[in-house]
Coordinates of N, CA, C and O and ligand atoms in Angstrom, one line a residue:
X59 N 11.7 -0.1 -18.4 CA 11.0 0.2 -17.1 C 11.3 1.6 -16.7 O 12.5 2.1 -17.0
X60 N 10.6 2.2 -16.2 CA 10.7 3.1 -15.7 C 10.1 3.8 -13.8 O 9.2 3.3 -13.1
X61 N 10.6 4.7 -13.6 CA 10.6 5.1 -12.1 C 9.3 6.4 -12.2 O 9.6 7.4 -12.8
X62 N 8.1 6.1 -11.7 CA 7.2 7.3 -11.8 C 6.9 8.0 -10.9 O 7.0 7.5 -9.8
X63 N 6.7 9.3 -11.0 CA 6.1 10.3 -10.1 C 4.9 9.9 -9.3 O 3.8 9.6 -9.6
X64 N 5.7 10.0 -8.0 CA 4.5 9.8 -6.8 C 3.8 11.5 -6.0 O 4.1 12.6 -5.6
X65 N 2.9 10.5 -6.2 CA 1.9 11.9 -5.8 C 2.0 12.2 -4.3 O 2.0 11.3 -3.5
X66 N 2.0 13.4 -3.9 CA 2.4 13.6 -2.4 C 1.3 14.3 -2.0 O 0.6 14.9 -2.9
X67 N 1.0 14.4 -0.7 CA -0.1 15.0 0.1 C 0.4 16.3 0.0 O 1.6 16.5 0.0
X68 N -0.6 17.5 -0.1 CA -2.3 17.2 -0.1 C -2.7 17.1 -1.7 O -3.9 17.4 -2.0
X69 N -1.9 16.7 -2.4 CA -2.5 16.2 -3.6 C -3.8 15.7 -3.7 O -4.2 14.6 -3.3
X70 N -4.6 16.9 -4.3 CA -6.4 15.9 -4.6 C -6.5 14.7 -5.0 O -7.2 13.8 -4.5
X71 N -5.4 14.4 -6.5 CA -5.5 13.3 -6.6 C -5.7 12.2 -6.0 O -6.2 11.2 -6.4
X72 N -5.2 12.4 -4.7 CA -5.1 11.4 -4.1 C -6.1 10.9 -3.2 O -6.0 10.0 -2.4
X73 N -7.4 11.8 -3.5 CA -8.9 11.5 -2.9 C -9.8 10.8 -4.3 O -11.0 10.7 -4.4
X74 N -8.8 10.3 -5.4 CA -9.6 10.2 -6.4 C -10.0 8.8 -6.1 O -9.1 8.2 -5.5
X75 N -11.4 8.0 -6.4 CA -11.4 5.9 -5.6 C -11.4 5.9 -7.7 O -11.9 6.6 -8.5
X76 N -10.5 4.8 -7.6 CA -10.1 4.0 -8.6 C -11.7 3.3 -9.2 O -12.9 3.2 -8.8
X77 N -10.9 2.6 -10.5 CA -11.8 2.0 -10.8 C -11.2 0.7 -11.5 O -10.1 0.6 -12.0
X78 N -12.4 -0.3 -11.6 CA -11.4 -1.6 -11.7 C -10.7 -1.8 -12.6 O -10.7 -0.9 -13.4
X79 N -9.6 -3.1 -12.9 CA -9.2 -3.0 -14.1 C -9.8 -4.2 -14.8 O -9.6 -5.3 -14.3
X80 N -10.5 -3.9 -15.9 CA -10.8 -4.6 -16.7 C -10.3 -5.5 -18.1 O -10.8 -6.5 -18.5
X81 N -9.5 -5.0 -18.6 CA -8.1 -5.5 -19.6 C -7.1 -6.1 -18.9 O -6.5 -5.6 -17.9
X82 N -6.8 -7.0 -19.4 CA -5.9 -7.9 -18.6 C -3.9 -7.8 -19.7 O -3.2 -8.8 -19.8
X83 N -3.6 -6.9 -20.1 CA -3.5 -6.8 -21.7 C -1.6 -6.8 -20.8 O -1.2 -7.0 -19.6
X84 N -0.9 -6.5 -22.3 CA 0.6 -6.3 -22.0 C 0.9 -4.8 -21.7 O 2.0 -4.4 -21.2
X85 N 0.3 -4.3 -21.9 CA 0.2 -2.1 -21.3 C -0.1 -2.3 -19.6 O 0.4 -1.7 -18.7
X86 N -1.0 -3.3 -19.6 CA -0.7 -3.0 -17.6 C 0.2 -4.2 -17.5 O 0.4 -4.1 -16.3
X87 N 0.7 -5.0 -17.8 CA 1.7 -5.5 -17.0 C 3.1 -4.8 -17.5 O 4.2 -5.0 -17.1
X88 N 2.6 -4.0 -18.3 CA 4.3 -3.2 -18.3 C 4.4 -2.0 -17.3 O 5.4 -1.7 -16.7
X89 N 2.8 -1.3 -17.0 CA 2.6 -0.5 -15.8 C 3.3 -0.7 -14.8 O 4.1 0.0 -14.2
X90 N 2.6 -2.6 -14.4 CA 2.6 -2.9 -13.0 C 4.4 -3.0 -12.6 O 4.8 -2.5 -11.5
X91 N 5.3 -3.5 -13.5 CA 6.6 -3.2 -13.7 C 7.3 -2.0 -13.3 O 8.1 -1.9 -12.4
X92 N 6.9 -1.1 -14.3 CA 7.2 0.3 -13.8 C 6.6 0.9 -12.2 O 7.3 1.6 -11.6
X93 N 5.2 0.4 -11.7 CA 4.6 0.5 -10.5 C 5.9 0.1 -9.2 O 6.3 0.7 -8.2
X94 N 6.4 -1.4 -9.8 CA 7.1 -2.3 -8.8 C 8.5 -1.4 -8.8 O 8.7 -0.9 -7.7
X95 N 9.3 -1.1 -9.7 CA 10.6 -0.2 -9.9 C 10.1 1.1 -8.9 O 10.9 1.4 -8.0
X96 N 9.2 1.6 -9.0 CA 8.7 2.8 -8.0 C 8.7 2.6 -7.2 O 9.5 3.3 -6.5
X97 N 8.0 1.6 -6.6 CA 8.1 1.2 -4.7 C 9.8 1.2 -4.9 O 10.5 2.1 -4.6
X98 N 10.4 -0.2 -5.8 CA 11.4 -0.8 -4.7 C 12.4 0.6 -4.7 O 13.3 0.6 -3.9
X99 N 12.3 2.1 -5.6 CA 13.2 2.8 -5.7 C 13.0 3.7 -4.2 O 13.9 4.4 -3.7
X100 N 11.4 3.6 -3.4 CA 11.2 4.3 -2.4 C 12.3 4.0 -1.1 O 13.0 3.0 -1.0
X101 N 12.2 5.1 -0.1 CA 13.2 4.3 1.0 C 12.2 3.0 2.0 O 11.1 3.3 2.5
X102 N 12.5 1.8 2.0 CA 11.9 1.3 3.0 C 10.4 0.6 2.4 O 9.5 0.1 2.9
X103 N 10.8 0.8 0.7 CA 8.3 0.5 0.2 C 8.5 -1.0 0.3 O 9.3 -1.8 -0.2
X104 N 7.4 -1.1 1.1 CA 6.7 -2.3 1.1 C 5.2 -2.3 0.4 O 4.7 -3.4 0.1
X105 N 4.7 -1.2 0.3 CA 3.6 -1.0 -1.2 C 3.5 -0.6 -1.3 O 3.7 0.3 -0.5
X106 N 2.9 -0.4 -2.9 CA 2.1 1.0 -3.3 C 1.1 0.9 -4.4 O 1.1 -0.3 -4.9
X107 N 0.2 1.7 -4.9 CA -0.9 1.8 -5.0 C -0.8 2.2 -6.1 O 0.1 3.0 -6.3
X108 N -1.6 2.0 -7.5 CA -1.8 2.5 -8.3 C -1.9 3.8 -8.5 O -1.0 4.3 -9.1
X109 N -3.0 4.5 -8.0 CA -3.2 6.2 -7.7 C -2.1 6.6 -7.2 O -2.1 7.8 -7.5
X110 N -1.1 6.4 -6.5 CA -0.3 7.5 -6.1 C 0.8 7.4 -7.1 O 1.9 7.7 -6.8
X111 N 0.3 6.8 -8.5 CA 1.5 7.5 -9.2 C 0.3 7.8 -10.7 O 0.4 7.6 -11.9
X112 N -0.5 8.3 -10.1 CA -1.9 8.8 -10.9 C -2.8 8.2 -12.1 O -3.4 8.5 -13.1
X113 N -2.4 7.1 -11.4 CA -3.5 6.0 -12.8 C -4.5 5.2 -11.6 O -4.2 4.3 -10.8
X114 N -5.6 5.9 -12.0 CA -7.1 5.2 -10.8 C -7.3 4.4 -11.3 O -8.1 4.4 -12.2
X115 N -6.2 2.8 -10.9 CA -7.1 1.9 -11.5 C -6.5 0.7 -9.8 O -5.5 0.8 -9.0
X116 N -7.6 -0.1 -9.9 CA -7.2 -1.0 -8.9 C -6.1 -1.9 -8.9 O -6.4 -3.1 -9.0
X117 N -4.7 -1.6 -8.7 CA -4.2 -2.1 -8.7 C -3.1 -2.0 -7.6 O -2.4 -1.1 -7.9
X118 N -2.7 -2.6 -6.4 CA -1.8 -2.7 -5.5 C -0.7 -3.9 -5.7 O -0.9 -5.1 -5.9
X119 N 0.6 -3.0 -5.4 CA 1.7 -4.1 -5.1 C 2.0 -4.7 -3.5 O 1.5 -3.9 -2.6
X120 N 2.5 -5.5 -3.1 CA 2.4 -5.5 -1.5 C 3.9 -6.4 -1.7 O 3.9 -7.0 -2.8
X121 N 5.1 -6.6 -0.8 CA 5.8 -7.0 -0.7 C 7.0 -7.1 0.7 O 8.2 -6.8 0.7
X122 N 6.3 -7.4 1.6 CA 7.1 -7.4 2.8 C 7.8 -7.9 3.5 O 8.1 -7.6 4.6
X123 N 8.4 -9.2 2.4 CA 9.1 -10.2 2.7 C 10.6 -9.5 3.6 O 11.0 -10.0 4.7
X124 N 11.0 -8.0 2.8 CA 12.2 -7.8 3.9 C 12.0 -7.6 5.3 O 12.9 -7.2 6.1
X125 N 10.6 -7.9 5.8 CA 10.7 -7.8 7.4 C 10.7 -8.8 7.9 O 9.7 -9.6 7.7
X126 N 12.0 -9.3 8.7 CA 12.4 -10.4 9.5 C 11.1 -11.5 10.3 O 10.1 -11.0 10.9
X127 N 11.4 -12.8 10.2 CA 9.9 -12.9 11.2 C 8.7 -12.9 11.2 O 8.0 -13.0 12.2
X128 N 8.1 -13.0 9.7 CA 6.6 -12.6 9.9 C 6.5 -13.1 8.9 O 7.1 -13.2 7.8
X129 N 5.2 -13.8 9.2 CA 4.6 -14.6 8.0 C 4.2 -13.4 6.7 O 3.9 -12.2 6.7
X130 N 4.3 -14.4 5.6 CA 4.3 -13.3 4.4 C 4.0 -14.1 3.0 O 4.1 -15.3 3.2
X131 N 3.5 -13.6 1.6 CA 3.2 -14.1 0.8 C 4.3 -13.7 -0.6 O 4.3 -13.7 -1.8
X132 N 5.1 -13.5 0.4 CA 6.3 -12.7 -1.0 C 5.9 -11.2 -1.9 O 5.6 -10.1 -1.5
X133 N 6.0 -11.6 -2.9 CA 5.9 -10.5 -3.4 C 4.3 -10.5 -4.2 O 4.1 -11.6 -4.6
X134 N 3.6 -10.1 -4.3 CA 2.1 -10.1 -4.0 C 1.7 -8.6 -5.7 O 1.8 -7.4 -5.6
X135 N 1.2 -9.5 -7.1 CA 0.2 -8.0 -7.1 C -1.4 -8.7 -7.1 O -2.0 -9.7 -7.5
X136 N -1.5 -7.7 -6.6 CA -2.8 -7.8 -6.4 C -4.2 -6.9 -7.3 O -4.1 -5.6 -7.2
X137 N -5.1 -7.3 -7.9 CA -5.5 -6.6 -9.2 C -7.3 -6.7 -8.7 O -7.8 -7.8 -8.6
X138 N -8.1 -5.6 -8.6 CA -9.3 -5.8 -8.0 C -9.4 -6.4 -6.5 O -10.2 -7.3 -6.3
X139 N -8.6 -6.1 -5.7 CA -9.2 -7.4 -4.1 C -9.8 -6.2 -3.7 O -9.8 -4.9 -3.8
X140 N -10.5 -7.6 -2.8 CA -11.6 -7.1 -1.9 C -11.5 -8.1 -0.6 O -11.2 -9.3 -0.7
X141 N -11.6 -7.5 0.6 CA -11.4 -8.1 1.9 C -13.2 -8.7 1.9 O -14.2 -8.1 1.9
X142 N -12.9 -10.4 2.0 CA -14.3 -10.9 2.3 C -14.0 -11.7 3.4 O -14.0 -12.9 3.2
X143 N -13.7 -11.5 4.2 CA -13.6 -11.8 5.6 C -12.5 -11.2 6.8 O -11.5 -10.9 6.2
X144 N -12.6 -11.0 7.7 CA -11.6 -10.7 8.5 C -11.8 -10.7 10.1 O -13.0 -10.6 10.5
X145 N -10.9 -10.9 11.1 CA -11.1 -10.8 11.9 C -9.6 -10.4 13.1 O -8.5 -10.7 12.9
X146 N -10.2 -9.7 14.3 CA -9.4 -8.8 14.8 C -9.2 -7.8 14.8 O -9.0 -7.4 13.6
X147 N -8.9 -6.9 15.8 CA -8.5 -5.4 15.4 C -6.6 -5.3 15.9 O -6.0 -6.1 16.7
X148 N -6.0 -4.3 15.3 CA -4.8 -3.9 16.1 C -4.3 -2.9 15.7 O -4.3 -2.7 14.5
X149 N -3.9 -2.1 16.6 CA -3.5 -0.4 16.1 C -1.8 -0.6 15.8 O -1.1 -1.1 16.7
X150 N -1.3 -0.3 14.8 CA 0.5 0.0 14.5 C 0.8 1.6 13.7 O 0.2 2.5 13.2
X151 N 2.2 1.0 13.9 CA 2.2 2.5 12.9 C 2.1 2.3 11.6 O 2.2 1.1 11.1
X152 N 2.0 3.5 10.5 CA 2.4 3.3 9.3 C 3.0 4.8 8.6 O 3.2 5.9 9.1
X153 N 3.1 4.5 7.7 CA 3.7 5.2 6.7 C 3.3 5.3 5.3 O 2.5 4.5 4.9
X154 N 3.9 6.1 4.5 CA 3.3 5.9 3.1 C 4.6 7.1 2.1 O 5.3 8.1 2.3
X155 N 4.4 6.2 1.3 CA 5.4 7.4 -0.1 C 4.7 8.2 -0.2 O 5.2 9.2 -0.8
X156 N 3.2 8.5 0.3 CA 3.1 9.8 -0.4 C 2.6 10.7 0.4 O 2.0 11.7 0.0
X157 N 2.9 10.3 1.9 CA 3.2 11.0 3.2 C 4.7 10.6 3.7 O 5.2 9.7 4.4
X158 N 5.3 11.9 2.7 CA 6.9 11.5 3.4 C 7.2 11.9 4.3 O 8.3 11.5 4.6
X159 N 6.7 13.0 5.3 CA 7.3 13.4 6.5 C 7.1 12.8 7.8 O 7.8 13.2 8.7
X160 N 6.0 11.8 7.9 CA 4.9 11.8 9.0 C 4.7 10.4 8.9 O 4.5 9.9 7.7
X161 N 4.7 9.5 9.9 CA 3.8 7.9 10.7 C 2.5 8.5 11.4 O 2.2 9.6 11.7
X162 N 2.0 7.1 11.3 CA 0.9 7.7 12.4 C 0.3 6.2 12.8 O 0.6 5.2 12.1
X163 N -0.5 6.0 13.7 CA -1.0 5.2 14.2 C -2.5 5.2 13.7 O -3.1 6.2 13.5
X164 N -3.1 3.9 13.3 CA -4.1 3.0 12.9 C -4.2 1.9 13.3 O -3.3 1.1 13.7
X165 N -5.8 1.8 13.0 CA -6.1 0.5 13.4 C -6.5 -0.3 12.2 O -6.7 0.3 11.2
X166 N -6.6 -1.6 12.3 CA -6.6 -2.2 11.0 C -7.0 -3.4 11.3 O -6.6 -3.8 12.4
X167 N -7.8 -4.5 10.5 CA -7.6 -5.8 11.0 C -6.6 -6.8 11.0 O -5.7 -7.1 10.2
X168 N -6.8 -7.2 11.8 CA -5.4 -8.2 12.2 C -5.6 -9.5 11.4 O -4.4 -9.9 11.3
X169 N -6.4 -10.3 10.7 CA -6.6 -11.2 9.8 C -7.6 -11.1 8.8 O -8.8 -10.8 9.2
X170 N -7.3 -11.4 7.3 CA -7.9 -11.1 6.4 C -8.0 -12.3 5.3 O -7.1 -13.0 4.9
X171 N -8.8 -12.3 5.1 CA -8.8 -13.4 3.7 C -9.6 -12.5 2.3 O -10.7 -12.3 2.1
X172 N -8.6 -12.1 1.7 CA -8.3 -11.5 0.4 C -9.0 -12.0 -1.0 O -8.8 -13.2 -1.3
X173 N -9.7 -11.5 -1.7 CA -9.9 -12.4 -2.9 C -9.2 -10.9 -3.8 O -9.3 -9.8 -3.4
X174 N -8.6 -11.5 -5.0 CA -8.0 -10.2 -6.4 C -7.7 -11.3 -7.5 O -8.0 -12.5 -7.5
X175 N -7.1 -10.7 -8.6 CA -7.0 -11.3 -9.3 C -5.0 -10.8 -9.5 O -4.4 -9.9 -9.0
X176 N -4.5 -11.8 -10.5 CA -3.3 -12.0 -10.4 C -3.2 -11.0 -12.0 O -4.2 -10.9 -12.7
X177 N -2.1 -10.4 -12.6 CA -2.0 -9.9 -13.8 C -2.3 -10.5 -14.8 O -2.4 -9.8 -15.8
X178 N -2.6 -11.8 -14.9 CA -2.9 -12.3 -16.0 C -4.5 -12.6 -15.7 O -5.0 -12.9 -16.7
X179 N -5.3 -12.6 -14.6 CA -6.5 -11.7 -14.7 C -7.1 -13.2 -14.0 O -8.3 -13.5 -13.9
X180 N -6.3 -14.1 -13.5 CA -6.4 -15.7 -12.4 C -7.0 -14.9 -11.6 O -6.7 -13.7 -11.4
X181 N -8.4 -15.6 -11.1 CA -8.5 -15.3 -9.5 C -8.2 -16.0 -8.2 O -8.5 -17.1 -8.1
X182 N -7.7 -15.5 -7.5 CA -6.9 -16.1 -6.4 C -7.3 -15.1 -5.0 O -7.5 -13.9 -4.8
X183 N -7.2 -16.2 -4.1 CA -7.7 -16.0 -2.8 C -6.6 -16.1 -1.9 O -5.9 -17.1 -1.8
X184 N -6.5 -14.6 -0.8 CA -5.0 -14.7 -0.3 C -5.8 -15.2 1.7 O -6.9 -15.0 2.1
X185 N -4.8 -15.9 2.3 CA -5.6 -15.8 3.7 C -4.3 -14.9 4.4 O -3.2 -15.4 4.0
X186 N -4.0 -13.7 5.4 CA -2.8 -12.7 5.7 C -3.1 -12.6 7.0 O -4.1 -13.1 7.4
X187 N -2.4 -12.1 7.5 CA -2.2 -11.6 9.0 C -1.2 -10.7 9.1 O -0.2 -10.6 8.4
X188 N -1.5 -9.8 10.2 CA -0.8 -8.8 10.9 C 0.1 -7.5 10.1 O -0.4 -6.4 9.7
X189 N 1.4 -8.0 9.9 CA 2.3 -6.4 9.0 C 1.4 -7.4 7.7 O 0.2 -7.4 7.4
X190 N 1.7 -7.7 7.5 CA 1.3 -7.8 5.5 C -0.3 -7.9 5.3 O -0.8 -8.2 4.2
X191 N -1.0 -7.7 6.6 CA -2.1 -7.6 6.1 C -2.6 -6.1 6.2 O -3.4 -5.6 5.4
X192 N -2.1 -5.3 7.1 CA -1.9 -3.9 7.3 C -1.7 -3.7 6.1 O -2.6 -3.2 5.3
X193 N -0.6 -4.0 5.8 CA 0.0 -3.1 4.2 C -1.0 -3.4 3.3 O -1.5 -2.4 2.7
X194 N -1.5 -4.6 3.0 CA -2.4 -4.9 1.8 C -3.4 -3.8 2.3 O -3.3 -2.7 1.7
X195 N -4.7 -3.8 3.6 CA -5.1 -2.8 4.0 C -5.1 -1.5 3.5 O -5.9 -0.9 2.8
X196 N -3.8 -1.1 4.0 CA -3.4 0.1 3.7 C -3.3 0.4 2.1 O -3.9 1.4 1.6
X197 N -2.6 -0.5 1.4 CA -2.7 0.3 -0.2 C -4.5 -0.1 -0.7 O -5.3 0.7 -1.2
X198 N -4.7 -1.1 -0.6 CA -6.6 -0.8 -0.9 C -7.5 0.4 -0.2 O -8.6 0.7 -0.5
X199 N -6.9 0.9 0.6 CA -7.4 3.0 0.9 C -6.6 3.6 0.0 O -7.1 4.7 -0.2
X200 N -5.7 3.4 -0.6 CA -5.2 4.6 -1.4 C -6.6 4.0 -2.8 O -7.3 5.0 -3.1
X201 N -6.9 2.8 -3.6 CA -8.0 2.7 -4.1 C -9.7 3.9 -3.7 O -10.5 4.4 -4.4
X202 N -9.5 3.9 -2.3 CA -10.6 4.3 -2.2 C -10.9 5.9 -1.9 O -11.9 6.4 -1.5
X203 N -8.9 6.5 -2.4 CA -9.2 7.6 -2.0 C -8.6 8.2 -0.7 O -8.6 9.4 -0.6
X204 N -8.2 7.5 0.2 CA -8.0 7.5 1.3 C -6.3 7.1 2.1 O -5.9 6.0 2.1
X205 N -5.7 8.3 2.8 CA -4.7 7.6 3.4 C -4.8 7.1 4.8 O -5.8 6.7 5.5
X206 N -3.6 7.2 5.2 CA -3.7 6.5 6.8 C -4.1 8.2 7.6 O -4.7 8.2 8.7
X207 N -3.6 9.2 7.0 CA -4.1 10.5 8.0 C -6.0 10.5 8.1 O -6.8 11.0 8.8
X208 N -6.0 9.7 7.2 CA -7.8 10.0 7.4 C -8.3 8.8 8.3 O -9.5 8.6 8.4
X209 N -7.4 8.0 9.1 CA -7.6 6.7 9.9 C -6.9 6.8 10.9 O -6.6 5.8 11.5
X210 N -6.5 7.7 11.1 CA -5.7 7.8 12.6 C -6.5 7.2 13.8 O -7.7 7.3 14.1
X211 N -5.7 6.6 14.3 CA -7.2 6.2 15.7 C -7.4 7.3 16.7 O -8.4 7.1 17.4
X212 N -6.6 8.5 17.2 CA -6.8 9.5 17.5 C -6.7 10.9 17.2 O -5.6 11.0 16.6
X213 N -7.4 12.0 17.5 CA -7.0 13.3 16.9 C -5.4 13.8 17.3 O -4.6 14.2 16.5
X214 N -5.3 13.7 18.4 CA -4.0 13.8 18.7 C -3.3 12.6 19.5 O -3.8 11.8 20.2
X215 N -1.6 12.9 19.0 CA -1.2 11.7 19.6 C -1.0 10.8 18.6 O 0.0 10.1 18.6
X216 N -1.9 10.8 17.6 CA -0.9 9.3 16.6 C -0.3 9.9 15.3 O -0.2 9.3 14.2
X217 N 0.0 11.1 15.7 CA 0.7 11.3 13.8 C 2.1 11.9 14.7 O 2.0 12.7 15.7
X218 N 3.5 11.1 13.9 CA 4.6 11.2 14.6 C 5.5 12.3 13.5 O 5.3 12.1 12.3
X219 N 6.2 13.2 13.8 CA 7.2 13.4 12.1 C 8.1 12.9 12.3 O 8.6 13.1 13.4
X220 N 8.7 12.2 11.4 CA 10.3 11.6 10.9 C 11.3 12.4 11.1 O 11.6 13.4 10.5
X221 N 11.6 11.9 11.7 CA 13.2 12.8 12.0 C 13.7 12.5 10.4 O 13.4 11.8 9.5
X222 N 14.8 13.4 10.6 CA 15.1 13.7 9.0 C 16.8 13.2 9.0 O 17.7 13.8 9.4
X223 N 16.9 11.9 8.3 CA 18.2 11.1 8.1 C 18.8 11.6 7.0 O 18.3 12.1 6.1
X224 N 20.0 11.4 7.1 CA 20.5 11.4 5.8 C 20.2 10.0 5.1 O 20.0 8.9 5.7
X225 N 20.3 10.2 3.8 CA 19.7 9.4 2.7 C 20.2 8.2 2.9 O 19.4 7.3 2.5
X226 N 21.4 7.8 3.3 CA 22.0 6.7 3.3 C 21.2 5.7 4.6 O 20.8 4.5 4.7
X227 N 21.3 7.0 5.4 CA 20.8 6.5 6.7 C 19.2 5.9 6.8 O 18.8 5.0 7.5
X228 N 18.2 6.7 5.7 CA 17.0 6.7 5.6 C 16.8 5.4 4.7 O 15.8 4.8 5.2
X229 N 17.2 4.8 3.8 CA 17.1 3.8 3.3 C 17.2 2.3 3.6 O 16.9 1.4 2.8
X230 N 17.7 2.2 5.0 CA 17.7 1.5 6.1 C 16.8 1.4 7.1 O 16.3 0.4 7.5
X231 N 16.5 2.8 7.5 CA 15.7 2.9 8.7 C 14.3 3.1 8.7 O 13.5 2.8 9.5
X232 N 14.2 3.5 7.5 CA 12.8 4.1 7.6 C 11.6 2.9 6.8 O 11.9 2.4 5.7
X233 N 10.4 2.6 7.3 CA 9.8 1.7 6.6 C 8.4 2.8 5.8 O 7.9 3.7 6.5
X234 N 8.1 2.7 4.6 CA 7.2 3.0 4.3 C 6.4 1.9 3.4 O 6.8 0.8 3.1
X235 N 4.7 2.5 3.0 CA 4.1 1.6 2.3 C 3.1 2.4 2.2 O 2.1 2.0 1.6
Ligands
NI481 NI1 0.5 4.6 1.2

């Protein structure tokens, strides 16, 4: 396994929309491995995205079980999803590896029902709510090219910068995804 290079804003790359994955083979599940060692090595990742470590293919990890409290699906990959239903709105903050200085506020739906496929290429239907549906949310815009700075719910007022911790302190405190 290995730990890959995350792509950081304003990286073009990171306007690139993916495309599906169609091989179900042992080269992406050794990816999605190397993918998952990437998040868990970030401070605080609860997902990340195929593209931000520069392979445009549909593929998102989600994993938010470490937040206290909240309904969750464990550790989640998710391979082609597509949101076919949803309902509610709610603005939170977020974050991202590959906006490391900066949160910001979006809106997002508050309940979703998920269809993707699992690594071995199963299709399976997720029903989520609230933080882990955000997050799933949020890494299917990095799919399309898109981060949370392009979804801010206002021009000014919702992008915060991170105070700057030391490392020990930041791997505790800070949530990203
Ligand atoms: Ni992100």
């Amino acid at each position: 396994m290995a730990i890959l290079e995350i792509l950081v804003y304003p990286d073009p790359r990171l306007k690139q929309v993916s495309t599906p994955v169609e091989k179900f083979d042992d080269s992406l599940r050794n990816f999605i491995a190397d993918l998952e060692e990437t998040m868990r090595a970030g401070p605080g990742g609860v997902g990340i995205a195929a593209p931000q470590v520069g392979r445009f293919e549909r593929i998102v990890i989600v994993d938010v079980s470490s937040k206290p409290k909240i309904p969750h699906h464990g550790h989640l990959v998710l391979i082609n999803p597509v949101v076919i239903q949803h309902d509610g709105w709610e603005v939170g903050r977020e974050g991202c590896l590959s906006v490391p200085n900066y949160t910001g506020n979006v809106g997002r739906w508050e309940q979703i029902r998920l269809s993707a496929q699992d690594q071995w290429g199963n299709a399976c239907v997720f029903e989520m709510q609230g933080f882990e549906a955000r997050a799933v949310q949020h890494e299917m815009d990095h799919l399309q090219g898109l981060l949370f700075l392009d979804r801010l719910v206002s021009r000014r007022g919702s992008l915060f910068k991170r105070k700057v911790y030391k490392p020990a302190v930041t791997n505790s405190n800070v949530e990203k995804d």
